[in-house]
mmCIF file of C-alpha atoms in Angstrom:
data_model
loop_
_atom_site.group_PDB
_atom_site.id
_atom_site.type_symbol
_atom_site.label_atom_id
_atom_site.label_comp_id
_atom_site.label_asym_id
_atom_site.label_seq_id
_atom_site.Cartn_x
_atom_site.Cartn_y
_atom_site.Cartn_z
ATOM 1 C CA MET A 1138 17.887 -20.121 5.327
ATOM 2 C CA PRO A 1139 15.938 -20.025 8.657
ATOM 3 C CA LEU A 1140 12.711 -18.011 8.446
ATOM 4 C CA GLU A 1141 13.869 -15.695 11.233
ATOM 5 C CA LYS A 1142 16.842 -14.599 9.097
ATOM 6 C CA LEU A 1143 14.987 -14.759 5.787
ATOM 7 C CA LYS A 1144 12.373 -12.247 6.900
ATOM 8 C CA TRP A 1145 15.130 -9.707 7.565
ATOM 9 C CA VAL A 1146 16.586 -10.295 4.089
ATOM 10 C CA TYR A 1147 13.156 -9.646 2.582
ATOM 11 C CA LEU A 1148 12.806 -6.528 4.730
ATOM 12 C CA VAL A 1149 16.115 -5.063 3.492
ATOM 13 C CA VAL A 1150 15.337 -5.815 -0.173
ATOM 14 C CA LEU A 1151 11.882 -4.245 0.115
ATOM 15 C CA SER A 1152 13.370 -1.183 1.805
ATOM 16 C CA ILE A 1153 15.712 -0.580 -1.137
ATOM 17 C CA VAL A 1154 13.110 -1.301 -3.816
ATOM 18 C CA TRP A 1155 10.227 0.646 -2.274
ATOM 19 C CA GLY A 1156 12.531 3.399 -1.042
ATOM 20 C CA SER A 1157 13.484 4.015 -4.672
ATOM 21 C CA SER A 1158 9.839 3.999 -5.801
ATOM 22 C CA PHE A 1159 9.141 7.544 -4.647
ATOM 23 C CA ILE A 1160 11.819 9.116 -6.836
ATOM 24 C CA LEU A 1161 10.596 7.007 -9.777
ATOM 25 C CA ILE A 1162 7.075 8.372 -9.248
ATOM 26 C CA LYS A 1163 8.536 11.893 -9.233
ATOM 27 C CA LYS A 1164 10.432 11.259 -12.475
ATOM 28 C CA GLY A 1165 7.349 9.736 -14.044
ATOM 29 C CA LEU A 1166 5.340 12.850 -13.247
ATOM 30 C CA VAL A 1167 7.699 14.965 -15.385
ATOM 31 C CA GLY A 1168 6.044 13.797 -18.589
ATOM 32 C CA LEU A 1169 2.882 12.106 -17.341
ATOM 33 C CA SER A 1170 -0.124 13.132 -15.278
ATOM 34 C CA ALA A 1171 -0.790 11.562 -11.874
ATOM 35 C CA ILE A 1172 -3.547 9.396 -13.348
ATOM 36 C CA GLU A 1173 -1.246 8.230 -16.151
ATOM 37 C CA VAL A 1174 1.601 7.398 -13.745
ATOM 38 C CA GLY A 1175 -0.752 5.381 -11.547
ATOM 39 C CA SER A 1176 -2.337 3.618 -14.512
ATOM 40 C CA PHE A 1177 0.918 2.655 -16.193
ATOM 41 C CA ARG A 1178 2.367 1.471 -12.886
ATOM 42 C CA ILE A 1179 -0.540 -0.947 -12.428
ATOM 43 C CA ILE A 1180 -0.579 -2.034 -16.084
ATOM 44 C CA PHE A 1181 3.157 -2.824 -16.214
ATOM 45 C CA ALA A 1182 2.934 -4.700 -12.906
ATOM 46 C CA ALA A 1183 -0.195 -6.603 -13.964
ATOM 47 C CA VAL A 1184 1.214 -7.744 -17.317
ATOM 48 C CA PHE A 1185 4.465 -8.853 -15.674
ATOM 49 C CA LEU A 1186 2.708 -10.767 -12.883
ATOM 50 C CA ILE A 1187 0.141 -12.404 -15.161
ATOM 51 C CA LEU A 1188 2.921 -13.639 -17.480
ATOM 52 C CA ILE A 1189 4.983 -15.207 -14.695
ATOM 53 C CA GLY A 1190 2.104 -16.211 -12.447
ATOM 54 C CA PHE A 1191 -0.511 -17.605 -14.831
ATOM 55 C CA ARG A 1192 -0.367 -21.090 -13.298
ATOM 56 C CA SER A 1193 -0.720 -19.656 -9.805
ATOM 57 C CA ILE A 1194 -3.766 -17.662 -10.879
ATOM 58 C CA MET A 1195 -5.464 -20.828 -12.148
ATOM 59 C CA LYS A 1196 -5.093 -22.396 -8.677
ATOM 60 C CA ILE A 1197 -7.075 -19.631 -6.965
ATOM 61 C CA LYS A 1198 -10.445 -20.901 -5.784
ATOM 62 C CA LYS A 1199 -13.668 -19.186 -6.803
ATOM 63 C CA SER A 1200 -14.441 -18.310 -3.171
ATOM 64 C CA GLN A 1201 -11.064 -16.538 -2.848
ATOM 65 C CA TRP A 1202 -11.582 -14.058 -5.661
ATOM 66 C CA LYS A 1203 -13.641 -11.718 -3.463
ATOM 67 C CA TRP A 1204 -10.560 -11.314 -1.267
ATOM 68 C CA MET A 1205 -8.399 -10.817 -4.357
ATOM 69 C CA LEU A 1206 -10.682 -7.991 -5.408
ATOM 70 C CA LEU A 1207 -10.499 -6.407 -1.964
ATOM 71 C CA ILE A 1208 -6.712 -6.602 -1.536
ATOM 72 C CA GLY A 1209 -6.225 -5.547 -5.155
ATOM 73 C CA PHE A 1210 -7.990 -2.255 -4.540
ATOM 74 C CA LEU A 1211 -6.815 -1.674 -0.961
ATOM 75 C CA GLY A 1212 -3.227 -2.818 -1.379
ATOM 76 C CA ASN A 1213 -2.517 -1.480 -4.862
ATOM 77 C CA PHE A 1214 -5.175 0.423 -6.798
ATOM 78 C CA PHE A 1215 -6.029 3.203 -4.348
ATOM 79 C CA PRO A 1216 -2.497 3.659 -2.904
ATOM 80 C CA VAL A 1217 -0.894 3.797 -6.351
ATOM 81 C CA TYR A 1218 -3.110 6.680 -7.468
ATOM 82 C CA LEU A 1219 -3.005 8.400 -4.063
ATOM 83 C CA PHE A 1220 0.799 8.494 -4.042
ATOM 84 C CA SER A 1221 0.889 9.773 -7.624
ATOM 85 C CA PHE A 1222 -1.443 12.654 -6.798
ATOM 86 C CA ALA A 1223 0.357 13.379 -3.505
ATOM 87 C CA GLU A 1224 3.723 13.790 -5.213
ATOM 88 C CA THR A 1225 2.348 16.421 -7.547
ATOM 89 C CA GLU A 1226 2.440 18.735 -4.496
ATOM 90 C CA ILE A 1227 4.875 17.300 -1.904
ATOM 91 C CA ASP A 1228 8.466 16.043 -2.147
ATOM 92 C CA SER A 1229 9.137 12.350 -2.664
ATOM 93 C CA ALA A 1230 11.172 12.094 0.557
ATOM 94 C CA VAL A 1231 8.324 13.599 2.602
ATOM 95 C CA ALA A 1232 5.842 11.161 1.058
ATOM 96 C CA SER A 1233 8.081 8.233 2.018
ATOM 97 C CA ILE A 1234 8.357 9.409 5.633
ATOM 98 C CA LEU A 1235 4.606 9.884 5.940
ATOM 99 C CA ASN A 1236 4.274 6.344 4.644
ATOM 100 C CA ALA A 1237 6.025 5.283 7.865
ATOM 101 C CA ALA A 1238 2.643 5.724 9.552
ATOM 102 C CA THR A 1239 1.617 2.373 8.015
ATOM 103 C CA PRO A 1240 2.621 0.224 11.043
ATOM 104 C CA LEU A 1241 0.678 2.591 13.296
ATOM 105 C CA MET A 1242 -2.383 2.265 11.081
ATOM 106 C CA THR A 1243 -1.872 -1.504 10.939
ATOM 107 C CA LEU A 1244 -2.032 -1.647 14.713
ATOM 108 C CA ILE A 1245 -5.114 0.573 14.903
ATOM 109 C CA PHE A 1246 -7.075 -1.359 12.267
ATOM 110 C CA GLY A 1247 -5.818 -4.672 13.636
ATOM 111 C CA ALA A 1248 -7.268 -3.805 17.043
ATOM 112 C CA MET A 1249 -10.505 -2.424 15.586
ATOM 113 C CA PHE A 1250 -11.346 -5.139 13.070
ATOM 114 C CA PHE A 1251 -9.035 -8.146 13.537
ATOM 115 C CA LYS A 1252 -8.895 -8.588 17.331
ATOM 116 C CA ALA A 1253 -5.190 -7.752 17.538
ATOM 117 C CA ALA A 1254 -3.680 -7.057 20.966
ATOM 118 C CA PHE A 1255 -3.511 -3.384 21.957
ATOM 119 C CA ASN A 1256 -1.585 -2.552 25.174
ATOM 120 C CA GLN A 1257 -0.583 0.748 26.752
ATOM 121 C CA ASN A 1258 2.847 0.776 25.115
ATOM 122 C CA LYS A 1259 1.293 0.424 21.686
ATOM 123 C CA ILE A 1260 -1.168 3.228 22.438
ATOM 124 C CA LEU A 1261 1.773 5.424 23.446
ATOM 125 C CA GLY A 1262 3.583 4.543 20.227
ATOM 126 C CA VAL A 1263 0.551 5.405 18.102
ATOM 127 C CA VAL A 1264 0.125 8.786 19.802
ATOM 128 C CA ILE A 1265 3.836 9.657 19.404
ATOM 129 C CA GLY A 1266 3.800 8.545 15.774
ATOM 130 C CA LEU A 1267 0.759 10.628 14.945
ATOM 131 C CA LEU A 1268 2.316 13.682 16.642
ATOM 132 C CA GLY A 1269 5.418 13.210 14.507
ATOM 133 C CA THR A 1270 3.269 12.942 11.401
ATOM 134 C CA ALA A 1271 1.491 16.203 12.236
ATOM 135 C CA GLY A 1272 4.857 17.864 12.900
ATOM 136 C CA LEU A 1273 6.247 16.685 9.571
ATOM 137 C CA ILE A 1274 3.279 18.076 7.668
ATOM 138 C CA LEU A 1275 3.339 21.438 9.467
ATOM 139 C CA SER A 1276 7.123 21.904 9.227
ATOM 140 C CA GLY A 1277 7.073 20.950 5.565
ATOM 141 C CA ALA A 1278 4.343 23.481 4.855
ATOM 142 C CA SER A 1279 6.401 26.241 6.501
ATOM 143 C CA ILE A 1280 9.587 25.694 4.452
ATOM 144 C CA ASN A 1281 7.801 24.867 1.199
ATOM 145 C CA PRO A 1282 4.997 27.450 0.993
ATOM 146 C CA ASP A 1283 4.604 26.748 -2.722
ATOM 147 C CA GLN A 1284 3.584 23.157 -1.975
ATOM 148 C CA ASN A 1285 0.090 22.162 -0.870
ATOM 149 C CA TYR A 1286 0.651 20.010 2.202
ATOM 150 C CA LEU A 1287 -3.000 19.037 2.373
ATOM 151 C CA TYR A 1288 -1.905 16.472 -0.194
ATOM 152 C CA SER A 1289 -0.024 14.792 2.671
ATOM 153 C CA LEU A 1290 -3.386 13.451 3.777
ATOM 154 C CA LEU A 1291 -3.474 11.360 0.588
ATOM 155 C CA VAL A 1292 -0.372 9.512 1.821
ATOM 156 C CA ILE A 1293 -2.029 8.894 5.200
ATOM 157 C CA ILE A 1294 -5.091 7.475 3.424
ATOM 158 C CA ALA A 1295 -2.796 5.260 1.331
ATOM 159 C CA ALA A 1296 -1.052 4.079 4.519
ATOM 160 C CA SER A 1297 -4.469 3.210 5.949
ATOM 161 C CA CYS A 1298 -5.246 1.163 2.835
ATOM 162 C CA TYR A 1299 -1.953 -0.707 3.238
ATOM 163 C CA ALA A 1300 -2.765 -1.336 6.897
ATOM 164 C CA MET A 1301 -6.140 -2.882 6.109
ATOM 165 C CA ASN A 1302 -4.587 -4.879 3.286
ATOM 166 C CA VAL A 1303 -1.850 -6.504 5.377
ATOM 167 C CA ASN A 1304 -4.345 -7.541 8.056
ATOM 168 C CA ILE A 1305 -6.596 -9.117 5.409
ATOM 169 C CA LEU A 1306 -3.626 -10.902 3.842
ATOM 170 C CA LYS A 1307 -2.583 -12.393 7.162
ATOM 171 C CA THR A 1308 -6.130 -13.351 8.149
ATOM 172 C CA HIS A 1309 -7.633 -14.694 4.907
ATOM 173 C CA MET A 1310 -4.885 -15.344 2.317
ATOM 174 C CA SER A 1311 -2.228 -17.423 4.074
ATOM 175 C CA SER A 1312 -3.128 -20.538 2.057
ATOM 176 C CA ILE A 1313 -2.323 -18.914 -1.319
ATOM 177 C CA SER A 1314 1.227 -18.611 -2.680
ATOM 178 C CA PRO A 1315 2.829 -15.136 -2.655
ATOM 179 C CA LEU A 1316 2.991 -15.154 -6.470
ATOM 180 C CA GLY A 1317 -0.656 -16.230 -6.674
ATOM 181 C CA ILE A 1318 -1.747 -13.391 -4.411
ATOM 182 C CA ALA A 1319 0.257 -10.793 -6.349
ATOM 183 C CA ALA A 1320 -0.809 -12.044 -9.788
ATOM 184 C CA GLY A 1321 -4.439 -12.543 -8.802
ATOM 185 C CA SER A 1322 -4.827 -9.139 -7.155
ATOM 186 C CA PHE A 1323 -3.402 -7.349 -10.200
ATOM 187 C CA THR A 1324 -5.466 -9.412 -12.641
ATOM 188 C CA VAL A 1325 -8.661 -7.875 -11.228
ATOM 189 C CA LEU A 1326 -7.151 -4.384 -11.624
ATOM 190 C CA LEU A 1327 -6.037 -4.614 -15.240
ATOM 191 C CA LEU A 1328 -9.370 -3.919 -16.981
ATOM 192 C CA PRO A 1329 -10.513 -0.948 -14.822
ATOM 193 C CA THR A 1330 -7.012 0.555 -15.102
ATOM 194 C CA LEU A 1331 -7.004 0.280 -18.894
ATOM 195 C CA VAL A 1332 -10.377 2.064 -18.960
ATOM 196 C CA ILE A 1333 -9.023 4.857 -16.753
ATOM 197 C CA LEU A 1334 -5.938 5.251 -18.972
ATOM 198 C CA TYR A 1335 -8.112 5.399 -22.092
ATOM 199 C CA PHE A 1336 -10.128 8.310 -20.701
ATOM 200 C CA SER A 1337 -7.074 10.076 -19.220
ATOM 201 C CA GLY A 1338 -6.185 11.726 -22.517
ATOM 202 C CA PHE A 1339 -2.854 9.927 -22.796
ATOM 203 C CA PHE A 1340 -3.459 8.665 -26.337
ATOM 204 C CA GLU A 1341 -3.947 12.238 -27.544
ATOM 205 C CA LYS A 1342 -0.344 13.087 -26.625
ATOM 206 C CA ASN A 1343 2.662 13.091 -28.926
ATOM 207 C CA LEU A 1344 4.086 9.649 -28.162
ATOM 208 C CA SER A 1345 7.379 10.484 -29.911
ATOM 209 C CA ASN A 1346 8.163 13.084 -27.219
ATOM 210 C CA ILE A 1347 11.447 12.117 -25.533
ATOM 211 C CA VAL A 1348 10.401 13.424 -22.110
ATOM 212 C CA LEU A 1349 7.217 11.371 -22.305
ATOM 213 C CA GLN A 1350 9.138 8.259 -23.306
ATOM 214 C CA HIS A 1351 11.602 8.699 -20.434
ATOM 215 C CA SER A 1352 8.735 9.086 -17.977
ATOM 216 C CA ILE A 1353 7.105 5.894 -19.248
ATOM 217 C CA GLY A 1354 10.483 4.161 -18.854
ATOM 218 C CA TYR A 1355 10.725 5.236 -15.203
ATOM 219 C CA VAL A 1356 7.183 4.019 -14.548
ATOM 220 C CA ALA A 1357 7.937 0.722 -16.308
ATOM 221 C CA ILE A 1358 10.766 0.111 -13.825
ATOM 222 C CA LEU A 1359 8.445 1.190 -11.032
ATOM 223 C CA GLY A 1360 5.697 -1.167 -12.204
ATOM 224 C CA VAL A 1361 7.778 -4.290 -12.832
ATOM 225 C CA ILE A 1362 10.370 -4.040 -10.049
ATOM 226 C CA GLY A 1363 8.904 -1.587 -7.550
ATOM 227 C CA THR A 1364 5.425 -3.103 -7.698
ATOM 228 C CA GLY A 1365 5.401 -6.541 -9.349
ATOM 229 C CA VAL A 1366 8.539 -8.112 -7.868
ATOM 230 C CA ALA A 1367 8.132 -6.206 -4.592
ATOM 231 C CA MET A 1368 4.585 -7.475 -4.072
ATOM 232 C CA ILE A 1369 5.723 -11.096 -4.399
ATOM 233 C CA ILE A 1370 8.395 -10.517 -1.739
ATOM 234 C CA PHE A 1371 5.961 -8.566 0.437
ATOM 235 C CA ASN A 1372 3.317 -11.309 0.313
ATOM 236 C CA LYS A 1373 5.954 -13.880 1.271
ATOM 237 C CA LEU A 1374 7.019 -11.673 4.176
ATOM 238 C CA VAL A 1375 3.411 -11.454 5.363
ATOM 239 C CA GLN A 1376 3.203 -15.237 5.469
ATOM 240 C CA ILE A 1377 6.391 -15.763 7.516
ATOM 241 C CA SER A 1378 5.989 -12.868 9.976
ATOM 242 C CA ASP A 1379 3.313 -10.837 11.751
ATOM 243 C CA PRO A 1380 1.528 -7.815 10.201
ATOM 244 C CA VAL A 1381 3.317 -5.189 12.315
ATOM 245 C CA PHE A 1382 6.787 -6.582 11.503
ATOM 246 C CA THR A 1383 5.840 -6.724 7.826
ATOM 247 C CA THR A 1384 4.867 -3.062 7.724
ATOM 248 C CA SER A 1385 8.077 -2.208 9.598
ATOM 249 C CA VAL A 1386 9.646 -1.966 6.147
ATOM 250 C CA THR A 1387 8.397 1.616 6.315
ATOM 251 C CA TYR A 1388 11.103 2.368 8.940
ATOM 252 C CA THR A 1389 13.901 2.054 6.420
ATOM 253 C CA ILE A 1390 12.111 3.121 3.244
ATOM 254 C CA PRO A 1391 12.506 6.834 4.194
ATOM 255 C CA VAL A 1392 16.280 6.415 4.530
ATOM 256 C CA VAL A 1393 16.573 5.271 0.920
ATOM 257 C CA ALA A 1394 13.980 7.769 -0.334
ATOM 258 C CA LEU A 1395 15.600 10.656 1.558
ATOM 259 C CA GLY A 1396 18.929 9.845 -0.061
ATOM 260 C CA TRP A 1397 17.359 9.936 -3.521
ATOM 261 C CA GLY A 1398 15.506 13.150 -2.656
ATOM 262 C CA ILE A 1399 18.660 14.947 -1.519
ATOM 263 C CA LEU A 1400 20.495 13.822 -4.670
ATOM 264 C CA ASP A 1401 17.583 15.248 -6.668
ATOM 265 C CA GLY A 1402 17.814 18.624 -4.925
ATOM 266 C CA GLU A 1403 14.874 18.368 -2.526
ATOM 267 C CA VAL A 1404 14.936 20.667 0.527
ATOM 268 C CA PHE A 1405 14.707 18.941 3.896
ATOM 269 C CA SER A 1406 14.825 20.969 7.143
ATOM 270 C CA ALA A 1407 16.037 20.057 10.632
ATOM 271 C CA TRP A 1408 12.439 20.249 11.903
ATOM 272 C CA GLN A 1409 11.328 17.753 9.287
ATOM 273 C CA LEU A 1410 14.195 15.467 10.267
ATOM 274 C CA LEU A 1411 13.152 15.752 13.924
ATOM 275 C CA SER A 1412 9.524 15.003 13.045
ATOM 276 C CA ALA A 1413 10.628 11.982 11.020
ATOM 277 C CA PHE A 1414 12.634 10.772 14.015
ATOM 278 C CA VAL A 1415 9.558 11.155 16.234
ATOM 279 C CA ILE A 1416 7.514 9.031 13.815
ATOM 280 C CA LEU A 1417 10.142 6.295 13.893
ATOM 281 C CA ILE A 1418 10.231 6.398 17.695
ATOM 282 C CA GLY A 1419 6.469 5.868 17.718
ATOM 283 C CA VAL A 1420 6.725 2.948 15.336
ATOM 284 C CA PHE A 1421 9.594 1.484 17.380
ATOM 285 C CA ILE A 1422 7.522 1.628 20.572
ATOM 286 C CA VAL A 1423 4.577 -0.022 18.821
ATOM 287 C CA ASN A 1424 6.795 -2.957 17.863
ATOM 288 C CA ARG A 1425 8.426 -3.454 21.264
ATOM 289 C CA SER A 1426 6.952 -6.081 23.544
ATOM 290 C CA LYS A 1427 5.313 -5.117 26.810
ATOM 291 C CA LYS A 1428 7.955 -7.079 28.711
ATOM 292 C CA VAL A 1429 10.773 -4.913 27.360
ATOM 293 C CA PHE A 1430 9.184 -1.699 28.595
ATOM 294 C CA SER A 1431 8.094 -3.242 31.886
ATOM 295 C CA LYS A 1432 11.688 -4.274 32.531
ATOM 296 C CA PHE A 1433 12.897 -0.802 31.629
ATOM 297 C CA ARG A 1434 10.409 0.834 34.013
ATOM 298 C CA LYS A 1435 11.466 -1.476 36.858
ATOM 299 C CA GLN A 1436 15.117 -0.579 36.311
ATOM 300 C CA ALA A 1437 14.277 3.113 36.237
ATOM 301 C CA THR A 1438 12.468 2.872 39.597
#
């Protein structure tokens, strides 16, 4: 299949997989703490990736492990825990929409640290996207007064981590296979995550509890499919497209996550829907070429 078509296939698959991740985090939090959900997600993903990617790991050069360490923490470790803590206070659908700020953050960090082009249309898109993000947080706080929407900032921080990660992947890791990147980055996370889980108090719980077992089951699916398999596809997508297109998966993730949220009884207001639409407009503008908007302005005048 031509790369131009293949990247869209990857984008759709990632949208479905990652869009379903937010409801799995929510279900995991029923019987587990945020730290336990994050830890098990990384552990399941790491074991899966190490088993299938051992040969790829052995091909990683010594000089490349510093980048593995960096993308492991930026692209997985910090975001995984940040999302788990965020969903203890905000709905899964809201978290997924806030995650749509990732392409905006990718553009900002790309311009700041990776010499990416930054024109007036992209600046406009960033401003609109950030206004939509602020609107989503404020409107959500008004209809869900029992939820602490300051936790929304954790999602924004996670989106920033993703943004830095995708720029690093494109700049420094293009010579490594997608499986090698995924397996290597999770290998460096396994030991610190096991230590965190040990001190989380999990092993003092009644492991025969059905609710606990169900939660672990949801996180197992999240770790293997939503993290392990998804990271392989994501790393491949990074290699065959540009960073902003890659993070455009966050356009469609909220559609899937919103559907799951509604089925699970989450409340979503018209103002939140409008704010989400504003975010997507901002991201759309960021991804349009300057020529498209120049042509539009000429036609308008």
